[in-house]
Amino acid sequence: MKRVVVGLSGGVDSSVTAYLCKEQGYEVIGLFMKNWHDDSVTISDECPWLEDSNDAMLVAEKLGIPFQTVDLSKQYKERIVDYMFAEYEKGRTPNPDVLCNREIKFDVFMDIATSLGADYVATGHYCRKDSIEKDGKTIYRLLAGKDQNKDQSYFLCQVSQQQLEKTLFPVGELQKSEVRQIAKEQDLITADKKDSQGLCFIGKVKLPDFLQQKLQPKKGRVIEIDSSHEIFSNIGEVKANSELITQLKKDSKKLDLKPEFGKVLGSHDGAHFFTKGQRKGLAIGGTKEPLFVIDTDVENNILYTGQGKNHPGLHKKGLWVDNSEVHWIRPDLSLSEGETMDVKARIRYRQTLEKAKLYQMANELYVIFENEQTAISEGQFVAWYQEDELIGSGVIA
């Protein structure tokens, strides 16, 4: 009998994952990952992980499977939390959930599962996998979940062939409503539990509050740049016969904004607390249209803003990824220098897939969208698909 270790998080998805694995005839072990217990940065008095681990234990009891808690807080702090603070300090916007899957669930956790003699690890992600034969080798494919509304393939955009081979996604074939229904029928305590909104495994922590505990506030200027400023007028205008690389650079270039381009509207408590496209938290009124952050200058502690969601400073056709940050889930499809590929891509979770083209150059990969994208943020992940298969991803430079 094959052995499966399920990461029981105390939520409904992982509870039903464990149930389905048992139904499919696997020997199932439930593991709860304790990733955080630094009370100095949790903002509520509740202890979310205690409640979650208790729910996970009750589910394991109900299903009659062995259960234990593993403490991964040291690895979590080193690999996720420290990295996040470093990225925010640089003015980039990391995605803790993608990192958490790459560094914790599919790495540290998988090693623990393997040491327990597991053949597979099963997670409650809404995505699917299958395999094809190519040149005498088995290749694993990561596919979007059946529930379009809950598809979580984006969060797994950094997994490898070796990790996919050993992973099962039992709820990927189901709708969320069906998952809740199964939990109700099996009388699992998590059946009606709300989906967690906190950071991956830290529980009920709001990101700005979390950051504020570690990054020092410092007053800076909020500058508004008018949408008619000439810096926006030459975006994307490259002569038709100019070189491709010039065009790519132009489409994906970060604007070089300067304080003298605009007027000071007020102050903020630290540019590193804000991200591009952010509207809330500026606390400045009196403008005709709502203000959006169009860029952050962390070095000089300046926030650049513009009015309205159609402000040209928010929109761009392209982005680039340094070669060292390009990751192919399907290495057999990777591009060589000078090659291109038509794909659909997204730059954030739950964004609809948009038509785009990949251009592999000597040192970087460009992703150029058919339509302009809003608030492309450095440090986030771009993921690209063919049909409903996620084939690669990279960190936006």
mmCIF file of C-alpha atoms in Angstrom:
data_model
loop_
_atom_site.group_PDB
_atom_site.id
_atom_site.type_symbol
_atom_site.label_atom_id
_atom_site.label_comp_id
_atom_site.label_asym_id
_atom_site.label_seq_id
_atom_site.Cartn_x
_atom_site.Cartn_y
_atom_site.Cartn_z
ATOM 1 C CA MET A 1 0.000 0.000 0.000
ATOM 2 C CA LYS A 2 1.380 3.409 -0.972
ATOM 3 C CA ARG A 3 1.886 5.923 1.798
ATOM 4 C CA VAL A 4 0.759 9.550 1.505
ATOM 5 C CA VAL A 5 1.609 12.382 3.871
ATOM 6 C CA VAL A 6 -1.010 15.128 3.882
ATOM 7 C CA GLY A 7 -0.217 18.621 5.100
ATOM 8 C CA LEU A 8 -3.221 19.176 7.351
ATOM 9 C CA SER A 9 -3.548 22.926 7.863
ATOM 10 C CA GLY A 10 -6.771 22.916 9.838
ATOM 11 C CA GLY A 11 -8.735 24.106 6.808
ATOM 12 C CA VAL A 12 -11.439 22.392 4.796
ATOM 13 C CA ASP A 13 -9.366 21.773 1.635
ATOM 14 C CA SER A 14 -6.624 19.785 3.340
ATOM 15 C CA SER A 15 -9.189 17.922 5.481
ATOM 16 C CA VAL A 16 -11.018 16.694 2.379
ATOM 17 C CA THR A 17 -7.653 15.947 0.716
ATOM 18 C CA ALA A 18 -6.852 13.537 3.564
ATOM 19 C CA TYR A 19 -10.309 11.952 3.324
ATOM 20 C CA LEU A 20 -10.041 11.464 -0.461
ATOM 21 C CA CYS A 21 -6.568 9.903 -0.197
ATOM 22 C CA LYS A 22 -7.906 7.443 2.348
ATOM 23 C CA GLU A 23 -10.858 6.643 0.082
ATOM 24 C CA GLN A 24 -8.452 6.012 -2.784
ATOM 25 C CA GLY A 25 -6.766 3.296 -0.735
ATOM 26 C CA TYR A 26 -3.610 5.066 0.394
ATOM 27 C CA GLU A 27 -2.129 4.767 3.847
ATOM 28 C CA VAL A 28 -2.467 8.355 5.076
ATOM 29 C CA ILE A 29 -0.478 10.308 7.687
ATOM 30 C CA GLY A 30 -1.527 13.838 8.684
ATOM 31 C CA LEU A 31 1.147 16.437 9.470
ATOM 32 C CA PHE A 32 0.509 19.935 10.770
ATOM 33 C CA MET A 33 3.226 22.479 10.043
ATOM 34 C CA LYS A 34 3.867 24.982 12.774
ATOM 35 C CA ASN A 35 5.570 27.825 10.973
ATOM 36 C CA TRP A 36 5.345 30.767 13.253
ATOM 37 C CA HIS A 37 5.356 31.509 16.929
ATOM 38 C CA ASP A 38 7.021 34.866 17.222
ATOM 39 C CA ASP A 39 4.344 36.708 19.170
ATOM 40 C CA SER A 40 6.025 40.056 18.613
ATOM 41 C CA VAL A 41 4.632 40.214 15.086
ATOM 42 C CA THR A 42 1.241 38.602 15.348
ATOM 43 C CA ILE A 43 -1.338 41.310 15.696
ATOM 44 C CA SER A 44 -4.179 39.506 17.350
ATOM 45 C CA ASP A 45 -4.255 38.024 20.819
ATOM 46 C CA GLU A 46 -5.625 34.817 19.421
ATOM 47 C CA CYS A 47 -3.151 32.111 18.721
ATOM 48 C CA PRO A 48 -4.223 31.103 15.226
ATOM 49 C CA TRP A 49 -1.905 28.152 14.828
ATOM 50 C CA LEU A 50 -3.126 26.553 18.069
ATOM 51 C CA GLU A 51 -6.719 26.669 16.895
ATOM 52 C CA ASP A 52 -5.709 25.371 13.449
ATOM 53 C CA SER A 53 -3.569 22.541 14.781
ATOM 54 C CA ASN A 54 -6.397 21.545 17.074
ATOM 55 C CA ASP A 55 -8.828 21.399 14.126
ATOM 56 C CA ALA A 56 -6.271 19.395 12.128
ATOM 57 C CA MET A 57 -5.919 16.936 15.007
ATOM 58 C CA LEU A 58 -9.708 16.507 15.307
ATOM 59 C CA VAL A 59 -9.966 15.838 11.562
ATOM 60 C CA ALA A 60 -7.198 13.214 11.778
ATOM 61 C CA GLU A 61 -8.979 11.600 14.715
ATOM 62 C CA LYS A 62 -12.265 11.534 12.817
ATOM 63 C CA LEU A 63 -10.589 9.945 9.777
ATOM 64 C CA GLY A 64 -8.646 7.515 11.944
ATOM 65 C CA ILE A 65 -5.229 8.492 10.640
ATOM 66 C CA PRO A 66 -1.988 9.104 12.569
ATOM 67 C CA PHE A 67 -1.206 12.773 13.196
ATOM 68 C CA GLN A 68 1.759 14.808 14.318
ATOM 69 C CA THR A 69 2.911 18.428 14.395
ATOM 70 C CA VAL A 70 6.246 19.478 12.917
ATOM 71 C CA ASP A 71 7.897 22.731 13.885
ATOM 72 C CA LEU A 72 9.285 24.459 10.799
ATOM 73 C CA SER A 73 9.393 27.940 12.261
ATOM 74 C CA LYS A 74 13.181 28.221 12.010
ATOM 75 C CA GLN A 75 13.203 27.420 8.282
ATOM 76 C CA TYR A 76 10.138 29.603 7.761
ATOM 77 C CA LYS A 77 11.779 32.586 9.379
ATOM 78 C CA GLU A 78 15.021 32.171 7.430
ATOM 79 C CA ARG A 79 13.535 31.420 4.048
ATOM 80 C CA ILE A 80 10.304 33.393 3.975
ATOM 81 C CA VAL A 81 10.107 36.101 6.613
ATOM 82 C CA ASP A 82 13.681 37.394 6.388
ATOM 83 C CA TYR A 83 13.474 37.326 2.597
ATOM 84 C CA MET A 84 10.206 39.269 2.647
ATOM 85 C CA PHE A 85 11.595 42.024 4.833
ATOM 86 C CA ALA A 86 14.720 42.274 2.667
ATOM 87 C CA GLU A 87 12.596 42.528 -0.488
ATOM 88 C CA TYR A 88 10.264 45.178 0.948
ATOM 89 C CA GLU A 89 13.255 47.177 2.093
ATOM 90 C CA LYS A 90 14.492 47.164 -1.511
ATOM 91 C CA GLY A 91 11.097 48.423 -2.644
ATOM 92 C CA ARG A 92 10.102 45.109 -4.231
ATOM 93 C CA THR A 93 6.891 43.150 -3.649
ATOM 94 C CA PRO A 94 7.521 39.477 -2.866
ATOM 95 C CA ASN A 95 4.811 36.831 -2.957
ATOM 96 C CA PRO A 96 5.020 34.887 0.323
ATOM 97 C CA ASP A 97 2.579 32.200 -0.826
ATOM 98 C CA VAL A 98 4.602 31.237 -3.909
ATOM 99 C CA LEU A 99 7.762 31.215 -1.791
ATOM 100 C CA CYS A 100 6.110 29.216 0.937
ATOM 101 C CA ASN A 101 5.243 26.491 -1.546
ATOM 102 C CA ARG A 102 8.687 26.472 -3.115
ATOM 103 C CA GLU A 103 10.737 26.686 0.063
ATOM 104 C CA ILE A 104 8.593 25.045 2.736
ATOM 105 C CA LYS A 105 5.795 22.809 1.451
ATOM 106 C CA PHE A 106 7.601 21.310 -1.497
ATOM 107 C CA ASP A 107 11.078 21.298 -0.008
ATOM 108 C CA VAL A 108 11.428 21.081 3.780
ATOM 109 C CA PHE A 109 8.031 19.418 4.235
ATOM 110 C CA MET A 110 8.647 16.986 1.380
ATOM 111 C CA ASP A 111 11.943 15.926 2.982
ATOM 112 C CA ILE A 112 10.123 15.193 6.254
ATOM 113 C CA ALA A 113 7.467 13.200 4.384
ATOM 114 C CA THR A 114 10.167 11.202 2.597
ATOM 115 C CA SER A 115 11.829 10.446 5.932
ATOM 116 C CA LEU A 116 8.482 9.014 7.078
ATOM 117 C CA GLY A 117 8.567 6.655 4.108
ATOM 118 C CA ALA A 118 5.995 8.542 2.050
ATOM 119 C CA ASP A 119 5.547 7.731 -1.623
ATOM 120 C CA TYR A 120 3.620 10.972 -2.118
ATOM 121 C CA VAL A 121 2.748 14.263 -0.488
ATOM 122 C CA ALA A 122 -0.840 15.463 -0.962
ATOM 123 C CA THR A 123 -1.905 19.109 -0.684
ATOM 124 C CA GLY A 124 -5.262 20.878 -0.741
ATOM 125 C CA HIS A 125 -4.377 23.058 -3.744
ATOM 126 C CA TYR A 126 -6.932 23.596 -6.475
ATOM 127 C CA CYS A 127 -4.806 22.386 -9.366
ATOM 128 C CA ARG A 128 -4.279 19.125 -11.234
ATOM 129 C CA LYS A 129 -1.413 17.108 -12.602
ATOM 130 C CA ASP A 130 -1.014 14.532 -15.302
ATOM 131 C CA SER A 131 1.895 13.041 -17.209
ATOM 132 C CA ILE A 132 2.938 12.478 -20.808
ATOM 133 C CA GLU A 133 5.660 10.373 -22.411
ATOM 134 C CA LYS A 134 8.242 12.257 -24.467
ATOM 135 C CA ASP A 135 11.475 10.863 -25.869
ATOM 136 C CA GLY A 136 11.105 7.819 -23.638
ATOM 137 C CA LYS A 137 10.809 9.964 -20.507
ATOM 138 C CA THR A 138 7.825 10.667 -18.260
ATOM 139 C CA ILE A 139 7.048 14.373 -18.031
ATOM 140 C CA TYR A 140 4.669 15.760 -15.403
ATOM 141 C CA ARG A 141 2.290 18.590 -16.234
ATOM 142 C CA LEU A 142 0.817 21.108 -13.769
ATOM 143 C CA LEU A 143 -2.728 22.030 -14.800
ATOM 144 C CA ALA A 144 -5.215 24.608 -13.591
ATOM 145 C CA GLY A 145 -7.855 23.445 -11.094
ATOM 146 C CA LYS A 146 -11.331 22.571 -12.394
ATOM 147 C CA ASP A 147 -12.872 25.328 -10.256
ATOM 148 C CA GLN A 148 -11.961 28.373 -12.356
ATOM 149 C CA ASN A 149 -12.714 30.645 -9.447
ATOM 150 C CA LYS A 150 -10.338 28.871 -7.067
ATOM 151 C CA ASP A 151 -7.542 27.785 -9.440
ATOM 152 C CA GLN A 152 -4.322 27.924 -7.409
ATOM 153 C CA SER A 153 -1.822 26.757 -10.008
ATOM 154 C CA TYR A 154 -0.176 30.216 -9.878
ATOM 155 C CA PHE A 155 0.973 29.583 -6.300
ATOM 156 C CA LEU A 156 2.828 26.482 -7.506
ATOM 157 C CA CYS A 157 4.579 28.226 -10.387
ATOM 158 C CA GLN A 158 8.015 27.467 -8.898
ATOM 159 C CA VAL A 159 7.716 23.692 -8.421
ATOM 160 C CA SER A 160 9.994 21.265 -10.241
ATOM 161 C CA GLN A 161 9.486 17.996 -12.136
ATOM 162 C CA GLN A 162 10.916 16.060 -9.163
ATOM 163 C CA GLN A 163 8.431 17.712 -6.796
ATOM 164 C CA LEU A 164 5.460 17.240 -9.129
ATOM 165 C CA GLU A 165 6.260 13.565 -9.502
ATOM 166 C CA LYS A 166 5.737 13.045 -5.777
ATOM 167 C CA THR A 167 2.664 15.257 -5.301
ATOM 168 C CA LEU A 168 -1.071 14.582 -5.414
ATOM 169 C CA PHE A 169 -3.802 17.237 -5.719
ATOM 170 C CA PRO A 170 -7.036 15.386 -4.869
ATOM 171 C CA VAL A 171 -9.331 18.453 -4.711
ATOM 172 C CA GLY A 172 -8.121 19.833 -8.049
ATOM 173 C CA GLU A 173 -10.867 17.959 -9.881
ATOM 174 C CA LEU A 174 -13.599 19.411 -7.651
ATOM 175 C CA GLN A 175 -15.471 22.672 -7.178
ATOM 176 C CA LYS A 176 -15.088 24.368 -3.800
ATOM 177 C CA SER A 177 -18.787 23.777 -3.120
ATOM 178 C CA GLU A 178 -18.265 20.029 -3.646
ATOM 179 C CA VAL A 179 -15.328 20.051 -1.223
ATOM 180 C CA ARG A 180 -17.469 21.686 1.480
ATOM 181 C CA GLN A 181 -20.258 19.199 0.744
ATOM 182 C CA ILE A 182 -17.900 16.220 1.249
ATOM 183 C CA ALA A 183 -16.647 17.738 4.520
ATOM 184 C CA LYS A 184 -20.263 18.122 5.719
ATOM 185 C CA GLU A 185 -21.177 14.575 4.765
ATOM 186 C CA GLN A 186 -18.129 13.246 6.613
ATOM 187 C CA ASP A 187 -18.975 15.477 9.575
ATOM 188 C CA LEU A 188 -15.547 17.125 9.574
ATOM 189 C CA ILE A 189 -15.157 20.032 11.992
ATOM 190 C CA THR A 190 -13.666 22.194 9.222
ATOM 191 C CA ALA A 191 -16.700 21.926 6.885
ATOM 192 C CA ASP A 192 -17.865 25.512 7.418
ATOM 193 C CA LYS A 193 -14.551 27.047 8.366
ATOM 194 C CA LYS A 194 -13.758 30.252 6.484
ATOM 195 C CA ASP A 195 -10.781 30.222 4.115
ATOM 196 C CA SER A 196 -7.719 31.743 5.730
ATOM 197 C CA GLN A 197 -6.823 35.222 4.533
ATOM 198 C CA GLY A 198 -3.585 35.693 6.417
ATOM 199 C CA LEU A 199 -0.051 35.168 5.259
ATOM 200 C CA CYS A 200 0.750 31.635 4.223
ATOM 201 C CA PHE A 201 0.668 29.776 7.553
ATOM 202 C CA ILE A 202 1.241 32.755 9.784
ATOM 203 C CA GLY A 203 -2.452 33.082 10.288
ATOM 204 C CA LYS A 204 -4.355 36.269 10.861
ATOM 205 C CA VAL A 205 -1.678 38.817 10.119
ATOM 206 C CA LYS A 206 -2.240 41.788 7.874
ATOM 207 C CA LEU A 207 0.830 42.450 5.781
ATOM 208 C CA PRO A 208 1.322 46.193 6.504
ATOM 209 C CA ASP A 209 0.990 45.582 10.260
ATOM 210 C CA PHE A 210 3.380 42.674 9.988
ATOM 211 C CA LEU A 211 5.942 44.798 8.136
ATOM 212 C CA GLN A 212 5.571 47.702 10.515
ATOM 213 C CA GLN A 213 6.853 45.604 13.368
ATOM 214 C CA LYS A 214 10.198 45.069 11.634
ATOM 215 C CA LEU A 215 10.679 47.972 9.234
ATOM 216 C CA GLN A 216 11.025 51.366 10.831
ATOM 217 C CA PRO A 217 8.570 54.091 9.800
ATOM 218 C CA LYS A 218 10.198 57.172 8.284
ATOM 219 C CA LYS A 219 8.428 60.236 6.962
ATOM 220 C CA GLY A 220 8.698 60.991 3.263
ATOM 221 C CA ARG A 221 6.961 62.958 0.527
ATOM 222 C CA VAL A 222 3.955 61.924 -1.524
ATOM 223 C CA ILE A 223 4.316 63.452 -4.987
ATOM 224 C CA GLU A 224 1.584 63.550 -7.609
ATOM 225 C CA ILE A 225 2.582 63.420 -11.259
ATOM 226 C CA ASP A 226 0.025 64.578 -13.779
ATOM 227 C CA SER A 227 -0.987 62.066 -16.445
ATOM 228 C CA SER A 228 -0.155 64.627 -19.139
ATOM 229 C CA HIS A 229 3.539 64.788 -18.147
ATOM 230 C CA GLU A 230 5.820 64.231 -21.136
ATOM 231 C CA ILE A 231 7.568 61.243 -19.522
ATOM 232 C CA PHE A 232 4.440 59.231 -20.325
ATOM 233 C CA SER A 233 4.123 60.423 -23.898
ATOM 234 C CA ASN A 234 7.057 58.520 -25.353
ATOM 235 C CA ILE A 235 6.218 55.130 -23.840
ATOM 236 C CA GLY A 236 6.213 52.397 -26.438
ATOM 237 C CA GLU A 237 6.864 54.668 -29.401
ATOM 238 C CA VAL A 238 9.720 52.971 -31.172
ATOM 239 C CA LYS A 239 10.165 53.340 -34.911
ATOM 240 C CA ALA A 240 8.915 50.323 -36.802
ATOM 241 C CA ASN A 241 12.318 49.458 -38.242
ATOM 242 C CA SER A 242 14.205 49.733 -34.955
ATOM 243 C CA GLU A 243 15.784 46.727 -33.373
ATOM 244 C CA LEU A 244 13.639 44.243 -31.500
ATOM 245 C CA ILE A 245 15.667 44.558 -28.304
ATOM 246 C CA THR A 246 15.133 48.335 -28.234
ATOM 247 C CA GLN A 247 11.399 47.766 -28.531
ATOM 248 C CA LEU A 248 11.394 45.105 -25.799
ATOM 249 C CA LYS A 249 13.373 47.332 -23.453
ATOM 250 C CA LYS A 250 11.034 50.217 -24.124
ATOM 251 C CA ASP A 251 7.913 48.134 -23.483
ATOM 252 C CA SER A 252 9.218 46.849 -20.174
ATOM 253 C CA LYS A 253 11.277 49.787 -18.923
ATOM 254 C CA LYS A 254 10.790 51.181 -15.446
ATOM 255 C CA LEU A 255 10.008 54.892 -15.669
ATOM 256 C CA ASP A 256 12.634 57.190 -14.248
ATOM 257 C CA LEU A 257 10.394 59.469 -12.185
ATOM 258 C CA LYS A 258 11.826 62.539 -10.468
ATOM 259 C CA PRO A 259 10.383 64.789 -7.727
ATOM 260 C CA GLU A 260 10.490 67.840 -9.993
ATOM 261 C CA PHE A 261 8.022 66.171 -12.394
ATOM 262 C CA GLY A 262 5.184 66.724 -9.939
ATOM 263 C CA LYS A 263 3.873 68.442 -6.856
ATOM 264 C CA VAL A 264 4.016 67.443 -3.196
ATOM 265 C CA LEU A 265 0.599 66.417 -1.871
ATOM 266 C CA GLY A 266 1.480 65.252 1.618
ATOM 267 C CA SER A 267 3.601 62.770 3.535
ATOM 268 C CA HIS A 268 3.763 59.046 4.252
ATOM 269 C CA ASP A 269 5.400 56.847 6.896
ATOM 270 C CA GLY A 270 7.755 54.850 4.700
ATOM 271 C CA ALA A 271 7.865 54.094 0.978
ATOM 272 C CA HIS A 272 8.638 50.435 1.725
ATOM 273 C CA PHE A 273 5.133 49.943 3.173
ATOM 274 C CA PHE A 274 3.535 50.676 -0.206
ATOM 275 C CA THR A 275 3.328 48.806 -3.476
ATOM 276 C CA LYS A 276 2.599 49.865 -7.001
ATOM 277 C CA GLY A 277 -1.108 50.126 -7.794
ATOM 278 C CA GLN A 278 -2.025 50.592 -4.126
ATOM 279 C CA ARG A 279 -4.910 52.940 -3.401
ATOM 280 C CA LYS A 280 -5.666 52.431 0.271
ATOM 281 C CA GLY A 281 -3.568 53.866 3.061
ATOM 282 C CA LEU A 282 -2.451 57.079 1.403
ATOM 283 C CA ALA A 283 -4.875 59.131 3.507
ATOM 284 C CA ILE A 284 -4.793 62.120 1.166
ATOM 285 C CA GLY A 285 -8.064 63.625 0.031
ATOM 286 C CA GLY A 286 -9.069 66.519 -2.162
ATOM 287 C CA THR A 287 -8.145 65.069 -5.535
ATOM 288 C CA LYS A 288 -10.715 64.813 -8.312
ATOM 289 C CA GLU A 289 -10.067 61.105 -8.853
ATOM 290 C CA PRO A 290 -8.693 58.581 -6.334
ATOM 291 C CA LEU A 291 -4.916 58.537 -5.955
ATOM 292 C CA PHE A 292 -2.899 55.441 -6.840
ATOM 293 C CA VAL A 293 0.737 54.669 -6.125
ATOM 294 C CA ILE A 294 2.461 54.609 -9.523
ATOM 295 C CA ASP A 295 5.937 53.987 -8.160
ATOM 296 C CA THR A 296 7.965 53.841 -4.964
ATOM 297 C CA ASP A 297 11.483 55.198 -4.566
ATOM 298 C CA VAL A 298 12.731 53.456 -1.430
ATOM 299 C CA GLU A 299 16.208 54.942 -1.601
ATOM 300 C CA ASN A 300 14.924 58.512 -1.403
ATOM 301 C CA ASN A 301 11.748 57.501 0.461
ATOM 302 C CA ILE A 302 9.374 59.055 -2.079
ATOM 303 C CA LEU A 303 5.950 57.823 -3.172
ATOM 304 C CA TYR A 304 4.900 58.795 -6.674
ATOM 305 C CA THR A 305 1.153 58.893 -7.197
ATOM 306 C CA GLY A 306 -1.300 59.630 -9.977
ATOM 307 C CA GLN A 307 -5.041 60.198 -10.221
ATOM 308 C CA GLY A 308 -7.416 57.527 -11.469
ATOM 309 C CA LYS A 309 -6.922 53.904 -12.430
ATOM 310 C CA ASN A 310 -6.242 54.858 -16.046
ATOM 311 C CA HIS A 311 -3.188 56.942 -15.193
ATOM 312 C CA PRO A 312 -0.446 56.071 -17.749
ATOM 313 C CA GLY A 313 2.070 55.545 -14.943
ATOM 314 C CA LEU A 314 0.169 52.430 -13.889
ATOM 315 C CA HIS A 315 0.203 50.661 -17.249
ATOM 316 C CA LYS A 316 2.861 48.800 -19.181
ATOM 317 C CA LYS A 317 2.952 46.232 -21.964
ATOM 318 C CA GLY A 318 5.925 44.262 -20.833
ATOM 319 C CA LEU A 319 8.303 43.052 -18.162
ATOM 320 C CA TRP A 320 11.548 41.141 -18.027
ATOM 321 C CA VAL A 321 13.013 38.351 -15.944
ATOM 322 C CA ASP A 322 16.713 37.873 -15.367
ATOM 323 C CA ASN A 323 17.867 34.494 -16.725
ATOM 324 C CA SER A 324 18.893 33.390 -13.224
ATOM 325 C CA GLU A 325 15.265 33.836 -12.098
ATOM 326 C CA VAL A 326 13.579 32.039 -15.010
ATOM 327 C CA HIS A 327 12.040 28.714 -13.967
ATOM 328 C CA TRP A 328 10.602 26.143 -16.366
ATOM 329 C CA ILE A 329 8.268 23.555 -14.847
ATOM 330 C CA ARG A 330 8.615 21.989 -18.287
ATOM 331 C CA PRO A 331 12.378 22.186 -19.001
ATOM 332 C CA ASP A 332 11.725 20.397 -22.303
ATOM 333 C CA LEU A 333 9.868 23.514 -23.518
ATOM 334 C CA SER A 334 12.470 26.076 -22.432
ATOM 335 C CA LEU A 335 13.608 28.643 -24.978
ATOM 336 C CA SER A 336 17.065 29.195 -26.408
ATOM 337 C CA GLU A 337 18.459 32.629 -27.159
ATOM 338 C CA GLY A 338 16.545 34.311 -29.976
ATOM 339 C CA GLU A 339 13.487 32.047 -29.663
ATOM 340 C CA THR A 340 9.936 33.241 -28.961
ATOM 341 C CA MET A 341 6.754 31.573 -27.724
ATOM 342 C CA ASP A 342 3.086 32.559 -27.658
ATOM 343 C CA VAL A 343 1.616 32.024 -24.207
ATOM 344 C CA LYS A 344 -1.027 33.236 -21.820
ATOM 345 C CA ALA A 345 0.356 34.824 -18.694
ATOM 346 C CA ARG A 346 -0.627 36.374 -15.379
ATOM 347 C CA ILE A 347 1.299 38.589 -12.992
ATOM 348 C CA ARG A 348 -0.778 37.941 -9.893
ATOM 349 C CA TYR A 349 -3.081 35.308 -8.402
ATOM 350 C CA ARG A 350 -6.662 35.347 -9.705
ATOM 351 C CA GLN A 351 -5.838 37.612 -12.608
ATOM 352 C CA THR A 352 -7.394 36.348 -15.834
ATOM 353 C CA LEU A 353 -4.837 34.879 -18.217
ATOM 354 C CA GLU A 354 -3.727 37.414 -20.833
ATOM 355 C CA LYS A 355 -2.223 36.801 -24.258
ATOM 356 C CA ALA A 356 1.519 37.416 -24.288
ATOM 357 C CA LYS A 357 4.716 36.534 -26.113
ATOM 358 C CA LEU A 358 7.997 35.381 -24.591
ATOM 359 C CA TYR A 359 11.281 36.585 -26.086
ATOM 360 C CA GLN A 360 14.426 34.813 -24.877
ATOM 361 C CA MET A 361 17.441 37.103 -25.135
ATOM 362 C CA ALA A 362 21.063 36.534 -24.080
ATOM 363 C CA ASN A 363 20.654 37.578 -20.431
ATOM 364 C CA GLU A 364 16.942 37.934 -19.875
ATOM 365 C CA LEU A 365 13.498 36.767 -20.881
ATOM 366 C CA TYR A 366 10.945 39.379 -21.917
ATOM 367 C CA VAL A 367 7.217 38.880 -21.472
ATOM 368 C CA ILE A 368 5.308 41.272 -23.733
ATOM 369 C CA PHE A 369 1.521 41.376 -23.359
ATOM 370 C CA GLU A 370 -0.960 42.006 -26.139
ATOM 371 C CA ASN A 371 -2.775 44.463 -23.854
ATOM 372 C CA GLU A 372 -1.253 46.799 -21.294
ATOM 373 C CA GLN A 373 -1.113 45.447 -17.744
ATOM 374 C CA THR A 374 -1.775 47.366 -14.543
ATOM 375 C CA ALA A 375 0.759 47.735 -11.725
ATOM 376 C CA ILE A 376 3.454 45.314 -12.810
ATOM 377 C CA SER A 377 5.495 45.045 -9.584
ATOM 378 C CA GLU A 378 9.128 44.039 -9.263
ATOM 379 C CA GLY A 379 9.586 41.004 -7.044
ATOM 380 C CA GLN A 380 6.233 39.455 -7.955
ATOM 381 C CA PHE A 381 6.035 36.299 -10.048
ATOM 382 C CA VAL A 382 4.906 36.151 -13.654
ATOM 383 C CA ALA A 383 3.587 32.726 -14.693
ATOM 384 C CA TRP A 384 2.980 31.559 -18.253
ATOM 385 C CA TYR A 385 0.640 28.900 -19.574
ATOM 386 C CA GLN A 386 -0.207 26.953 -22.718
ATOM 387 C CA GLU A 387 -3.919 26.131 -22.641
ATOM 388 C CA ASP A 388 -4.521 25.204 -18.988
ATOM 389 C CA GLU A 389 -0.981 24.000 -18.317
ATOM 390 C CA LEU A 390 1.422 26.173 -16.315
ATOM 391 C CA ILE A 391 4.798 25.679 -17.986
ATOM 392 C CA GLY A 392 7.066 28.295 -16.421
ATOM 393 C CA SER A 393 7.490 31.383 -14.273
ATOM 394 C CA GLY A 394 9.965 34.010 -13.138
ATOM 395 C CA VAL A 395 10.550 36.879 -10.736
ATOM 396 C CA ILE A 396 9.734 40.256 -12.312
ATOM 397 C CA ALA A 397 12.950 42.315 -12.479
#
